[in-house]
Amino acid sequence: MAVDDGALPGLTRAGLVRSIRSPEFDGVTFHEVLCKSALNRVPAESAMPFRWTVNPTRGCTHQCKYCFARPTHEYLDLSAGSDFDSEIVVKTNIVPVLRRELRRASWRRENVALGTNTDPYQRAEGRYKLMPGIISALAESGTPFSVLTKGTLLRRDLPLLTAVSRHVDVSLGVSLAMMDEDLQQSVEPGTPTPRARLSLIRAIREAGMPCGVMIAPVIPYLTDSAQQLDDLLGALSEAGATKVTVLPMHLRGSTRDVFMNWLGEHHPALIRRYRAVYGRGAYASTAYQEWLRARVAPLVRKHRLGAKRSSADDGPRAGDNQRLAAPLPALTLF
């Protein structure tokens, strides 16, 4: 294990303590920082159904080419491309800081969302094991919370999540947008396979907890055919998913360059069609959104994933990487 105590550009203001490279995480550098705050307030003007988030890390080894959070790395003078995938900032003191904040008399026990920026169960969690402490701190303070992830490491914490759900509201969600493993390995190479995530959904349901699924992002011309969506919704229904939310991809800021570079390398024939769908903006055209809504709606009904359920079965209230910054017209909720 190599330790580099020299501050990288921009990381000193994030509270850098040291930077570590480990043989078990080839090509990844962990920058351990001491955070001053754990609870992040969502702007009042946001349309999100939660006001608070907790993010134990910045950057993500899932390497999703479409991840909306990529531009946040630029604040640290790191790139939104390869640096976001491999220079992972870990808030090593987040549990005691969170406990302190939750003890404040002003804390009103509002819902806290985990997984709205970078994934709390990415590979870094296997090394740092921050989530059990975060879960316990929230539960012990009587704070309801939600977790959204692509990481099957959540399975490790299922006994704890099941136990605390008897005392506070806990919503669990899995993000899965495609069944094509070749495409998945290309566009989000650091994520568990679709089969592994379906297995996670089954495990959550077998533990007696509801599990919502974010089909996000739907990638135009690559994951939006009727057959692809039908197969995915069928697999989710069979796995026991209790609700789905379907969102088209958006490409904000430098994320657009990262994704379009990937598209040009792997699917150059689609470049012109993407210009028609996205123009110069970050969001798919209204026409595409309406087309996708019309395509998905009957499939959701077919697989009985749109039935009204009790609030306990509503799945993740925390949103998704694509949902955090999406305007309301881009949301397709079932």
mmCIF file with all atom_site columns, N, CA and C in Angstrom, residues 23 27-30 40 48 66 79-80 87 139 157 181 185 219 259 295 310:
data_model
loop_
_atom_site.group_PDB
_atom_site.id
_atom_site.type_symbol
_atom_site.label_atom_id
_atom_site.label_alt_id
_atom_site.label_comp_id
_atom_site.label_asym_id
_atom_site.label_entity_id
_atom_site.label_seq_id
_atom_site.pdbx_PDB_ins_code
_atom_site.Cartn_x
_atom_site.Cartn_y
_atom_site.Cartn_z
_atom_site.occupancy
_atom_site.B_iso_or_equiv
_atom_site.pdbx_formal_charge
_atom_site.auth_seq_id
_atom_site.auth_comp_id
_atom_site.auth_asym_id
_atom_site.auth_atom_id
_atom_site.pdbx_PDB_model_num
ATOM 1  N N  . PRO A 1 23  ? -3.152  -2.370 -3.757  1.00 0.00 ? 23  PRO A N  1
ATOM 2  C CA . PRO A 1 23  ? -3.125  -3.392 -4.821  1.00 0.00 ? 23  PRO A CA 1
ATOM 3  C C  . PRO A 1 23  ? -4.499  -3.977 -5.139  1.00 0.00 ? 23  PRO A C  1
ATOM 4  N N  . GLY A 1 27  ? -5.376  0.927  -10.141 1.00 0.00 ? 27  GLY A N  1
ATOM 5  C CA . GLY A 1 27  ? -5.705  2.134  -10.889 1.00 0.00 ? 27  GLY A CA 1
ATOM 6  C C  . GLY A 1 27  ? -6.537  3.147  -10.132 1.00 0.00 ? 27  GLY A C  1
ATOM 7  N N  . VAL A 1 28  ? -6.882  2.854  -8.879  1.00 0.00 ? 28  VAL A N  1
ATOM 8  C CA . VAL A 1 28  ? -7.724  3.746  -8.089  1.00 0.00 ? 28  VAL A CA 1
ATOM 9  C C  . VAL A 1 28  ? -6.905  4.376  -6.964  1.00 0.00 ? 28  VAL A C  1
ATOM 10 N N  . THR A 1 29  ? -7.080  5.673  -6.785  1.00 0.00 ? 29  THR A N  1
ATOM 11 C CA . THR A 1 29  ? -6.483  6.380  -5.652  1.00 0.00 ? 29  THR A CA 1
ATOM 12 C C  . THR A 1 29  ? -7.598  6.853  -4.729  1.00 0.00 ? 29  THR A C  1
ATOM 13 N N  . PHE A 1 30  ? -7.469  6.536  -3.447  1.00 0.00 ? 30  PHE A N  1
ATOM 14 C CA . PHE A 1 30  ? -8.421  7.006  -2.453  1.00 0.00 ? 30  PHE A CA 1
ATOM 15 C C  . PHE A 1 30  ? -7.824  8.215  -1.751  1.00 0.00 ? 30  PHE A C  1
ATOM 16 N N  . ASN A 1 40  ? -26.260 17.263 3.763   1.00 0.00 ? 40  ASN A N  1
ATOM 17 C CA . ASN A 1 40  ? -26.284 18.271 2.708   1.00 0.00 ? 40  ASN A CA 1
ATOM 18 C C  . ASN A 1 40  ? -27.722 18.700 2.463   1.00 0.00 ? 40  ASN A C  1
ATOM 19 N N  . MET A 1 48  ? -37.166 18.013 -5.869  1.00 0.00 ? 48  MET A N  1
ATOM 20 C CA . MET A 1 48  ? -36.961 16.708 -5.283  1.00 0.00 ? 48  MET A CA 1
ATOM 21 C C  . MET A 1 48  ? -37.825 16.497 -4.036  1.00 0.00 ? 48  MET A C  1
ATOM 22 N N  . TYR A 1 66  ? -22.542 8.273  -18.395 1.00 0.00 ? 66  TYR A N  1
ATOM 23 C CA . TYR A 1 66  ? -23.632 9.248  -18.398 1.00 0.00 ? 66  TYR A CA 1
ATOM 24 C C  . TYR A 1 66  ? -23.826 9.906  -17.037 1.00 0.00 ? 66  TYR A C  1
ATOM 25 N N  . SER A 1 79  ? -10.512 16.047 -13.182 1.00 0.00 ? 79  SER A N  1
ATOM 26 C CA . SER A 1 79  ? -11.312 15.981 -14.397 1.00 0.00 ? 79  SER A CA 1
ATOM 27 C C  . SER A 1 79  ? -12.609 15.223 -14.179 1.00 0.00 ? 79  SER A C  1
ATOM 28 N N  . ALA A 1 80  ? -13.609 15.565 -15.001 1.00 0.00 ? 80  ALA A N  1
ATOM 29 C CA . ALA A 1 80  ? -14.893 14.871 -14.955 1.00 0.00 ? 80  ALA A CA 1
ATOM 30 C C  . ALA A 1 80  ? -14.829 13.529 -15.679 1.00 0.00 ? 80  ALA A C  1
ATOM 31 N N  . GLU A 1 87  ? -10.165 8.724  -9.040  1.00 0.00 ? 87  GLU A N  1
ATOM 32 C CA . GLU A 1 87  ? -9.698  9.540  -7.912  1.00 0.00 ? 87  GLU A CA 1
ATOM 33 C C  . GLU A 1 87  ? -10.888 9.715  -6.958  1.00 0.00 ? 87  GLU A C  1
ATOM 34 N N  . ALA A 1 139 ? -30.874 5.702  12.049  1.00 0.00 ? 139 ALA A N  1
ATOM 35 C CA . ALA A 1 139 ? -31.932 4.955  12.721  1.00 0.00 ? 139 ALA A CA 1
ATOM 36 C C  . ALA A 1 139 ? -32.020 5.329  14.196  1.00 0.00 ? 139 ALA A C  1
ATOM 37 N N  . ASP A 1 157 ? -25.407 -5.416 4.168   1.00 0.00 ? 157 ASP A N  1
ATOM 38 C CA . ASP A 1 157 ? -26.079 -4.655 5.217   1.00 0.00 ? 157 ASP A CA 1
ATOM 39 C C  . ASP A 1 157 ? -27.572 -4.943 5.316   1.00 0.00 ? 157 ASP A C  1
ATOM 40 N N  . GLU A 1 181 ? -25.620 -7.255 -21.246 1.00 0.00 ? 181 GLU A N  1
ATOM 41 C CA . GLU A 1 181 ? -24.392 -7.213 -20.463 1.00 0.00 ? 181 GLU A CA 1
ATOM 42 C C  . GLU A 1 181 ? -23.224 -6.633 -21.249 1.00 0.00 ? 181 GLU A C  1
ATOM 43 N N  . GLN A 1 185 ? -21.250 -3.479 -19.759 1.00 0.00 ? 185 GLN A N  1
ATOM 44 C CA . GLN A 1 185 ? -19.812 -3.497 -19.526 1.00 0.00 ? 185 GLN A CA 1
ATOM 45 C C  . GLN A 1 185 ? -19.092 -2.385 -20.275 1.00 0.00 ? 185 GLN A C  1
ATOM 46 N N  . ILE A 1 219 ? -31.245 5.041  -22.508 1.00 0.00 ? 219 ILE A N  1
ATOM 47 C CA . ILE A 1 219 ? -30.288 5.624  -23.453 1.00 0.00 ? 219 ILE A CA 1
ATOM 48 C C  . ILE A 1 219 ? -30.873 5.547  -24.861 1.00 0.00 ? 219 ILE A C  1
ATOM 49 N N  . PHE A 1 259 ? -19.826 11.349 -22.342 1.00 0.00 ? 259 PHE A N  1
ATOM 50 C CA . PHE A 1 259 ? -20.700 10.376 -22.995 1.00 0.00 ? 259 PHE A CA 1
ATOM 51 C C  . PHE A 1 259 ? -20.557 10.430 -24.510 1.00 0.00 ? 259 PHE A C  1
ATOM 52 N N  . ARG A 1 295 ? -44.378 4.554  -24.942 1.00 0.00 ? 295 ARG A N  1
ATOM 53 C CA . ARG A 1 295 ? -43.858 3.193  -25.141 1.00 0.00 ? 295 ARG A CA 1
ATOM 54 C C  . ARG A 1 295 ? -43.827 2.417  -23.830 1.00 0.00 ? 295 ARG A C  1
ATOM 55 N N  . SER A 1 310 ? -49.259 0.823  -0.951  1.00 0.00 ? 310 SER A N  1
ATOM 56 C CA . SER A 1 310 ? -49.145 1.645  0.240   1.00 0.00 ? 310 SER A CA 1
ATOM 57 C C  . SER A 1 310 ? -47.831 2.381  0.213   1.00 0.00 ? 310 SER A C  1
#
